[in-house]
Tab-separated table of C-alpha atoms in Angstrom:
chain	number	residue	atom	x	y	z
A	1	MET	CA	-0.145	0.037	0.056
A	2	ARG	CA	1.195	3.464	-0.864
A	3	LYS	CA	2.155	6.046	1.654
A	4	VAL	CA	0.911	9.013	-0.146
A	5	SER	CA	1.394	12.726	0.581
A	6	PHE	CA	0.694	16.144	-1.019
A	7	PRO	CA	1.361	19.804	-0.533
A	8	TYR	CA	-0.851	21.511	2.180
A	9	VAL	CA	-3.563	23.662	0.866
A	10	GLY	CA	-5.439	25.140	3.746
A	11	ASN	CA	-8.323	23.168	5.175
A	12	ALA	CA	-8.815	21.584	1.763
A	13	THR	CA	-5.960	19.170	2.953
A	14	ILE	CA	-8.746	17.294	5.070
A	15	THR	CA	-10.695	16.651	1.861
A	16	PHE	CA	-7.496	15.438	-0.051
A	17	GLN	CA	-6.628	13.065	2.913
A	18	LYS	CA	-10.016	11.544	2.878
A	19	LEU	CA	-9.954	11.100	-0.902
A	20	MET	CA	-6.553	9.262	-0.808
A	21	LYS	CA	-7.561	7.004	1.831
A	22	ALA	CA	-10.976	6.010	0.006
A	23	LEU	CA	-8.904	5.170	-2.999
A	24	GLY	CA	-6.927	2.779	-0.838
A	25	ASN	CA	-3.810	4.602	0.327
A	26	ASP	CA	-2.093	5.261	3.583
A	27	VAL	CA	-1.853	9.096	4.090
A	28	VAL	CA	1.070	10.936	5.445
A	29	LEU	CA	-0.730	14.211	6.251
A	30	PRO	CA	1.298	17.305	5.364
A	31	LYS	CA	1.669	19.730	8.355
A	32	ARG	CA	0.575	23.369	7.898
A	33	PRO	CA	3.769	25.062	6.538
A	34	THR	CA	5.954	26.890	9.444
A	35	GLU	CA	9.119	28.803	9.336
A	36	GLU	CA	10.980	25.372	9.452
A	37	THR	CA	9.116	24.200	6.515
A	38	LEU	CA	10.050	27.262	4.467
A	39	SER	CA	13.650	27.265	5.695
A	40	LEU	CA	13.869	23.581	4.410
A	41	GLY	CA	12.619	24.641	1.211
A	42	THR	CA	14.737	27.678	0.899
A	43	LYS	CA	17.739	25.819	1.802
A	44	TYR	CA	17.338	23.409	-1.209
A	45	ALA	CA	15.613	25.478	-3.581
A	46	PRO	CA	17.309	27.309	-6.502
A	47	GLU	CA	17.858	31.024	-5.315
A	48	PHE	CA	15.233	32.695	-7.443
A	49	ALA	CA	12.607	30.208	-7.102
A	50	CYS	CA	9.320	31.491	-5.978
A	51	LEU	CA	7.702	31.151	-2.580
A	52	PRO	CA	5.424	28.406	-3.278
A	53	PHE	CA	8.027	26.102	-4.871
A	54	LYS	CA	10.052	26.925	-1.516
A	55	ILE	CA	7.226	25.948	0.911
A	56	VAL	CA	6.012	23.176	-1.041
A	57	LEU	CA	9.573	21.634	-1.394
A	58	GLY	CA	9.938	22.093	2.406
A	59	THR	CA	6.570	20.271	3.044
A	60	TYR	CA	7.700	17.431	0.717
A	61	ILE	CA	10.862	16.838	2.633
A	62	GLU	CA	8.919	16.756	5.950
A	63	ALA	CA	6.475	14.210	4.410
A	64	LEU	CA	9.494	11.977	3.107
A	65	GLU	CA	10.980	12.255	6.606
A	66	ALA	CA	7.710	11.106	8.200
A	67	GLY	CA	7.428	8.006	5.786
A	68	ALA	CA	5.655	9.142	2.642
A	69	ASP	CA	6.776	7.087	-0.519
A	70	THR	CA	4.599	8.725	-2.942
A	71	LEU	CA	4.115	12.462	-3.496
A	72	VAL	CA	1.232	13.879	-5.542
A	73	SER	CA	0.888	17.167	-6.997
A	74	THR	CA	-0.561	19.201	-9.994
A	75	GLY	CA	0.956	20.148	-13.303
A	76	GLY	CA	0.251	23.061	-15.421
A	77	VAL	CA	0.330	24.640	-19.030
A	78	GLY	CA	1.687	27.819	-20.567
A	79	PRO	CA	4.656	30.111	-19.871
A	80	CYS	CA	4.381	29.832	-16.108
A	81	ARG	CA	7.110	27.624	-14.436
A	82	ALA	CA	4.881	26.111	-12.076
A	83	GLY	CA	3.950	23.378	-14.648
A	84	LEU	CA	7.577	22.250	-14.404
A	85	TYR	CA	7.853	22.392	-10.476
A	86	THR	CA	7.147	18.750	-9.900
A	87	THR	CA	10.033	17.650	-12.183
A	88	LEU	CA	12.240	20.012	-10.667
A	89	HIS	CA	11.102	19.189	-7.000
A	90	GLU	CA	11.758	15.381	-7.933
A	91	LYS	CA	15.204	16.060	-9.078
A	92	ILE	CA	15.999	18.013	-6.003
A	93	LEU	CA	14.632	15.558	-3.627
A	94	LYS	CA	16.116	12.455	-5.312
A	95	SER	CA	19.593	14.440	-5.434
A	96	LEU	CA	19.160	14.467	-1.378
A	97	GLY	CA	18.950	10.772	-1.434
A	98	TYR	CA	15.165	10.283	-0.997
A	99	GLU	CA	13.636	7.460	-2.679
A	100	PHE	CA	9.839	7.807	-3.569
A	101	GLU	CA	7.577	8.297	-6.738
A	102	MET	CA	6.237	11.839	-7.919
A	103	ILE	CA	2.812	11.544	-9.350
A	104	THR	CA	1.680	14.729	-11.298
A	105	LEU	CA	-2.064	15.347	-12.160
A	106	GLU	CA	-2.098	17.378	-15.389
A	107	PRO	CA	-4.692	19.435	-16.654
A	108	PRO	CA	-7.181	17.256	-18.352
A	109	GLY	CA	-7.886	19.246	-21.270
A	110	ARG	CA	-4.455	18.887	-22.616
A	111	HIS	CA	-3.263	15.667	-21.034
A	112	LEU	CA	-6.232	13.430	-20.321
A	113	ARG	CA	-4.488	10.192	-21.055
A	114	ASP	CA	-1.578	11.214	-18.737
A	115	LEU	CA	-4.162	12.380	-15.886
A	116	VAL	CA	-5.916	9.077	-16.180
A	117	ALA	CA	-2.786	7.056	-15.969
A	118	SER	CA	-1.809	9.066	-12.935
A	119	ILE	CA	-5.026	8.339	-11.191
A	120	LYS	CA	-4.794	4.628	-11.848
A	121	LYS	CA	-1.632	4.532	-10.059
A	122	LEU	CA	-3.381	6.064	-6.830
A	123	VAL	CA	-6.401	3.419	-6.774
A	124	ASN	CA	-5.212	0.836	-4.884
A	125	ARG	CA	-8.564	-0.967	-3.827
A	126	LYS	CA	-11.443	-2.114	-5.960
A	127	LEU	CA	-14.170	0.508	-6.802
A	128	SER	CA	-17.235	0.319	-8.699
A	129	ILE	CA	-18.567	3.034	-10.857
A	130	ALA	CA	-21.143	3.755	-8.107
A	131	ASP	CA	-18.467	4.029	-5.644
A	132	TYR	CA	-16.574	6.579	-7.719
A	133	PHE	CA	-19.792	8.377	-8.190
A	134	ARG	CA	-20.417	8.639	-4.274
A	135	LEU	CA	-16.775	9.465	-3.622
A	136	GLY	CA	-16.665	12.373	-6.347
A	137	ARG	CA	-19.865	13.772	-5.199
A	138	PHE	CA	-19.008	13.567	-1.429
A	139	VAL	CA	-15.423	15.341	-2.181
A	140	TRP	CA	-16.976	18.053	-4.324
A	141	LYS	CA	-19.465	18.782	-1.673
A	142	GLU	CA	-16.877	18.991	1.068
A	143	LEU	CA	-14.639	21.180	-1.061
A	144	GLN	CA	-17.739	23.650	-1.582
A	145	LEU	CA	-18.691	23.563	2.383
A	146	LEU	CA	-15.067	24.291	3.501
A	147	ASP	CA	-15.154	27.466	0.888
A	148	LYS	CA	-18.481	28.593	2.135
A	149	ALA	CA	-17.312	28.384	5.704
A	150	GLU	CA	-14.475	30.521	5.024
A	151	LYS	CA	-16.371	33.165	2.809
A	152	LEU	CA	-18.816	33.160	5.660
A	153	SER	CA	-15.939	34.046	8.154
A	154	HIS	CA	-14.472	36.931	5.809
A	155	LYS	CA	-17.772	38.514	5.431
A	156	ILE	CA	-18.733	38.446	9.296
A	157	ARG	CA	-15.200	39.022	11.063
A	158	PRO	CA	-15.291	42.952	10.175
A	159	LEU	CA	-18.677	42.967	11.887
A	160	GLU	CA	-18.525	40.867	14.872
A	161	VAL	CA	-18.943	42.529	18.410
A	162	LYS	CA	-16.455	40.078	20.424
A	163	LYS	CA	-13.157	40.210	18.598
A	164	GLY	CA	-12.153	36.595	17.661
A	165	GLU	CA	-15.393	35.126	17.776
A	166	THR	CA	-15.708	34.519	13.793
A	167	THR	CA	-12.172	32.857	13.879
A	168	ARG	CA	-12.938	30.503	16.684
A	169	THR	CA	-16.533	29.837	14.902
A	170	TYR	CA	-14.362	29.122	11.555
A	171	LYS	CA	-12.316	26.557	13.443
A	172	LYS	CA	-15.022	24.744	14.753
A	173	CYS	CA	-16.863	24.597	11.217
A	174	ALA	CA	-13.494	23.167	9.906
A	175	GLU	CA	-13.503	20.596	12.622
A	176	LEU	CA	-17.294	19.468	11.891
A	177	ILE	CA	-16.268	19.028	8.073
A	178	ALA	CA	-13.405	17.009	9.143
A	179	LYS	CA	-15.443	14.610	10.989
A	180	ALA	CA	-18.059	13.901	8.029
A	181	GLN	CA	-18.155	10.374	6.646
A	182	ASN	CA	-20.763	10.697	4.062
A	183	TYR	CA	-22.709	13.328	1.863
A	184	ARG	CA	-25.803	13.144	4.323
A	185	ASP	CA	-23.155	14.321	7.142
A	186	LEU	CA	-22.039	17.276	4.903
A	187	VAL	CA	-25.697	18.352	4.179
A	188	GLU	CA	-26.539	18.372	8.049
A	189	ILE	CA	-23.241	20.167	8.715
A	190	GLU	CA	-24.037	22.977	6.248
A	191	ARG	CA	-27.289	23.819	8.061
A	192	GLU	CA	-24.967	23.827	11.443
A	193	ILE	CA	-22.544	26.034	10.125
A	194	GLU	CA	-25.049	28.677	8.867
A	195	LEU	CA	-26.704	28.680	12.426
A	196	LEU	CA	-23.176	28.986	14.159
A	197	TYR	CA	-22.401	32.134	11.949
A	198	GLU	CA	-26.000	33.531	12.378
A	199	LYS	CA	-25.263	33.333	16.388
A	200	ILE	CA	-22.399	35.849	16.213
A	201	GLU	CA	-23.363	39.103	17.524
A	202	LYS	CA	-22.771	41.724	14.753
A	203	LYS	CA	-22.288	45.693	14.329
A	204	ASP	CA	-24.550	47.702	11.855
A	205	VAL	CA	-21.692	49.144	9.844
A	206	ASP	CA	-20.758	49.287	6.240
A	207	PRO	CA	-17.050	47.915	6.060
A	208	ILE	CA	-14.198	49.087	3.817
A	209	LYS	CA	-14.025	46.450	1.096
A	210	ILE	CA	-10.907	45.085	-0.350
A	211	GLY	CA	-10.507	42.489	-3.025
A	212	ILE	CA	-7.483	40.203	-3.146
A	213	VAL	CA	-5.892	38.882	-6.306
A	214	GLY	CA	-2.696	37.242	-7.271
A	215	GLU	CA	-1.029	33.923	-7.655
A	216	ILE	CA	-3.260	30.962	-6.522
A	217	TYR	CA	-1.110	29.402	-3.879
A	218	VAL	CA	-0.306	32.555	-1.953
A	219	VAL	CA	-4.085	33.779	-2.229
A	220	ILE	CA	-5.375	30.460	-1.041
A	221	GLU	CA	-2.802	29.313	1.560
A	222	PRO	CA	-2.716	31.515	4.838
A	223	ALA	CA	0.547	30.243	5.613
A	224	ALA	CA	1.896	31.820	2.555
A	225	ASN	CA	0.032	35.235	2.724
A	226	LEU	CA	0.714	35.498	6.591
A	227	GLU	CA	-2.983	35.136	7.336
A	228	ILE	CA	-3.701	38.588	5.453
A	229	GLU	CA	-7.576	38.055	5.218
A	230	GLU	CA	-7.774	37.525	9.010
A	231	MET	CA	-5.595	40.546	9.531
A	232	LEU	CA	-7.830	42.608	7.302
A	233	GLY	CA	-11.021	41.427	9.054
A	234	ASP	CA	-9.682	42.239	12.543
A	235	LEU	CA	-9.057	45.921	11.100
A	236	GLY	CA	-12.822	45.762	10.224
A	237	VAL	CA	-12.478	45.124	6.360
A	238	TYR	CA	-14.320	42.955	4.471
A	239	ALA	CA	-11.694	40.991	2.319
A	240	GLU	CA	-13.000	38.735	-0.502
A	241	ARG	CA	-10.391	36.935	-2.564
A	242	SER	CA	-10.693	35.971	-6.235
A	243	MET	CA	-9.935	32.544	-6.164
A	244	PHE	CA	-11.208	29.596	-4.097
A	245	LEU	CA	-10.336	25.890	-4.572
A	246	ALA	CA	-13.665	24.381	-5.450
A	247	SER	CA	-14.322	27.176	-8.083
A	248	TYR	CA	-10.887	27.307	-9.440
A	249	THR	CA	-10.904	23.281	-9.947
A	250	PHE	CA	-14.353	23.530	-11.688
A	251	TYR	CA	-13.122	26.396	-14.232
A	252	ASN	CA	-9.722	24.956	-14.650
A	253	ALA	CA	-10.205	21.180	-14.780
A	254	VAL	CA	-13.964	20.262	-15.344
A	255	MET	CA	-14.544	23.078	-17.792
A	256	ASP	CA	-10.979	22.536	-19.531
A	257	LEU	CA	-11.881	18.947	-20.161
A	258	PHE	CA	-14.676	19.937	-22.184
A	259	ARG	CA	-13.011	22.984	-24.321
A	260	MET	CA	-15.398	25.521	-22.430
A	261	PRO	CA	-13.791	28.936	-21.640
A	262	GLY	CA	-13.581	29.092	-17.962
A	263	GLU	CA	-13.752	32.498	-16.169
A	264	ARG	CA	-14.912	34.033	-19.284
A	265	ASP	CA	-15.938	37.409	-17.937
A	266	VAL	CA	-12.533	37.834	-16.040
A	267	LYS	CA	-10.511	37.339	-19.109
A	268	LYS	CA	-12.723	39.455	-21.313
A	269	LEU	CA	-12.375	42.381	-18.980
A	270	ALA	CA	-8.379	41.999	-18.867
A	271	ALA	CA	-8.325	41.663	-22.637
A	272	PRO	CA	-7.995	45.695	-23.457
A	273	TYR	CA	-5.057	45.763	-20.941
A	274	PHE	CA	-3.614	42.100	-21.190
A	275	LYS	CA	-3.719	40.921	-24.814
A	276	GLU	CA	-1.403	37.998	-24.417
A	277	MET	CA	-1.449	34.726	-22.052
A	278	CYS	CA	1.594	34.876	-19.870
A	279	GLY	CA	0.867	31.692	-17.732
A	280	GLY	CA	-0.079	31.734	-14.214
A	281	HIS	CA	-2.812	33.851	-13.026
A	282	GLY	CA	-1.655	37.321	-14.155
A	283	ARG	CA	-4.514	38.079	-16.630
A	284	GLU	CA	-6.930	36.755	-14.329
A	285	SER	CA	-5.406	39.501	-11.449
A	286	VAL	CA	-6.303	42.271	-13.765
A	287	GLY	CA	-9.774	41.174	-14.831
A	288	ASN	CA	-10.905	40.318	-11.193
A	289	ALA	CA	-9.460	43.888	-10.166
A	290	ILE	CA	-11.801	45.184	-12.541
A	291	LEU	CA	-14.789	43.211	-11.111
A	292	PHE	CA	-14.005	44.265	-7.885
A	293	ALA	CA	-14.057	47.809	-9.083
A	294	LYS	CA	-17.385	47.232	-10.752
A	295	ARG	CA	-18.904	45.792	-7.678
A	296	GLY	CA	-17.918	49.026	-5.879
A	297	PHE	CA	-15.017	47.749	-3.598
A	298	ASP	CA	-12.663	50.385	-2.209
A	299	GLY	CA	-9.370	48.695	-3.006
A	300	VAL	CA	-7.375	45.827	-4.320
A	301	ILE	CA	-4.392	44.147	-2.936
A	302	GLN	CA	-2.410	41.974	-5.269
A	303	LEU	CA	-0.550	39.215	-3.615
A	304	SER	CA	2.571	37.700	-5.844
A	305	PRO	CA	5.490	35.581	-4.785
A	306	PHE	CA	8.852	37.324	-5.516
A	307	THR	CA	10.172	36.378	-9.104
A	308	CYS	CA	6.600	35.374	-10.343
A	309	ILE	CA	6.632	36.594	-14.077
A	310	PRO	CA	2.933	36.538	-14.841
A	311	GLU	CA	2.186	38.648	-11.569
A	312	ILE	CA	4.949	40.960	-12.282
A	313	VAL	CA	3.381	41.800	-15.784
A	314	ALA	CA	-0.118	42.108	-13.924
A	315	LYS	CA	1.634	44.524	-11.260
A	316	SER	CA	2.954	46.670	-14.256
A	317	ILE	CA	-0.705	46.961	-15.500
A	318	LEU	CA	-2.710	46.993	-12.201
A	319	PRO	CA	-1.678	50.569	-11.349
A	320	LYS	CA	-3.219	52.122	-14.602
A	321	VAL	CA	-6.148	49.786	-14.295
A	322	CYS	CA	-7.024	50.800	-10.573
A	323	ALA	CA	-6.694	54.548	-11.604
A	324	GLU	CA	-9.113	54.518	-14.407
A	325	TYR	CA	-11.622	52.769	-12.254
A	326	ASP	CA	-10.806	54.855	-9.052
A	327	ILE	CA	-9.963	52.098	-6.696
A	328	GLY	CA	-6.885	51.865	-4.312
A	329	PHE	CA	-4.326	49.457	-5.274
A	330	LEU	CA	-1.705	47.713	-2.884
A	331	PRO	CA	1.015	45.319	-4.349
A	332	VAL	CA	2.308	42.705	-1.871
A	333	THR	CA	5.454	40.668	-2.983
A	334	LEU	CA	5.910	37.693	-0.748
A	335	ASP	CA	9.020	35.619	-0.102
A	336	GLU	CA	10.784	34.322	2.899
A	337	GLN	CA	12.165	37.518	3.950
A	338	THR	CA	8.747	39.185	4.451
A	339	GLY	CA	7.775	39.574	8.155
A	340	LYS	CA	4.073	39.765	9.300
A	341	GLU	CA	4.346	43.006	11.347
A	342	GLY	CA	5.792	44.828	8.143
A	343	LEU	CA	3.118	43.645	6.229
A	344	ARG	CA	0.479	44.819	9.099
A	345	THR	CA	1.858	48.284	9.080
A	346	ARG	CA	1.495	48.576	5.262
A	347	VAL	CA	-2.010	46.944	5.356
A	348	GLU	CA	-3.083	49.385	8.244
A	349	ALA	CA	-1.780	52.301	6.092
A	350	PHE	CA	-3.754	51.142	3.271
A	351	VAL	CA	-6.833	50.633	5.048
A	352	ASP	CA	-6.598	54.206	6.463
A	353	LEU	CA	-6.165	55.886	3.104
A	354	LEU	CA	-9.091	53.849	1.719
A	355	ALA	CA	-11.256	55.003	4.661
A	356	ALA	CA	-9.990	58.856	4.301
A	357	LYS	CA	-10.944	58.592	0.460
A	358	ARG	CA	-14.565	57.255	1.227
A	359	LYS	CA	-15.081	60.252	3.811
A	360	LYS	CA	-13.847	62.559	1.377
A	361	ARG	CA	-16.101	61.224	-1.302
A	362	LYS	CA	-19.065	61.616	1.222
A	363	GLY	CA	-18.026	65.380	1.803
A	364	ASP	CA	-16.297	65.012	4.951
A	365	VAL	CA	-13.016	67.229	5.393
A	366	VAL	CA	-9.999	64.719	5.718
A	367	TYR	CA	-6.294	66.095	6.073
A	368	GLY	CA	-3.141	64.155	4.972
A	369	THR	CA	-4.808	61.835	2.124
A	370	LEU	CA	-2.389	61.120	-0.523
A	371	PRO	CA	-3.276	61.646	-4.096
A	372	GLY	CA	-4.144	58.679	-6.113
A	373	TYR	CA	-5.608	56.731	-3.110
């Protein structure tokens, strides 16, 4: 029986663990990335590799040390280097003396045969067509429910009366979802989650609204972005990110398989500014920033790993886009040198400027507001 591990991706790690076990594998559960994880990855990664590459490499080393003999990750297409990261991770790890098999799950629209072959390697028990259907239905529902619980936490945290209550509720929701064994459990848990959030005492305020765009890993994984969404919520800001795992999987795997254009509106909005596909999520960062502006958001934060080419391209376009749509813009570049308190200082200043701009629009006198914010 294989001992499988995979990159840590927020609370979705819960679902991946259940999926791998249901397919007949032992699972070496990856730990939430820590400073030690990043330090390990930085030690063995090429100097100019991006932050996600280093975090994932460190996670793999920890998993292999814990007994994993199979590593599973996703591939990619286009100019972004991320499509080749599993190959490079494998070379680095084997040069360090680790013995394992790397299984790469490629996008189905372009590598369907390779994807099916990879999945077959992970199926180590007899399953009927009905079993596959039930498993797929359960996994999809759980991913959607994890995203729903997180979205509700972002919506309610800036309104909470008792500081920290939303974060505690979200953790309780994740624990409930982790205990689910079947689809019926998830349906019942969904109702319970809604009730838990309804019980939180809320203020009647209209919070500053900030959209978060950028590279998928640093947008989705709190350990990579220094928990910026929670940070913003504690400042009384409603933060909404442009990507969640369930919707991203649907657009970039399911729709890709049937040759259907995913995220059509986002790419269409970005087209006047971003005419060429440069890989990664650069074009989506521009399109989503415009969507946030059209929805009346006060500002946009772009999260990008240091040396990420698609986000560097997007970063050169976003100031013009945000100026045209009269929305604040804060670029945040993340690497192993980025500190949480330094980030907090920048975010607090950005929020203050957005609040001052909103007051100015309402006709209040505000002193010290910088032009362009």
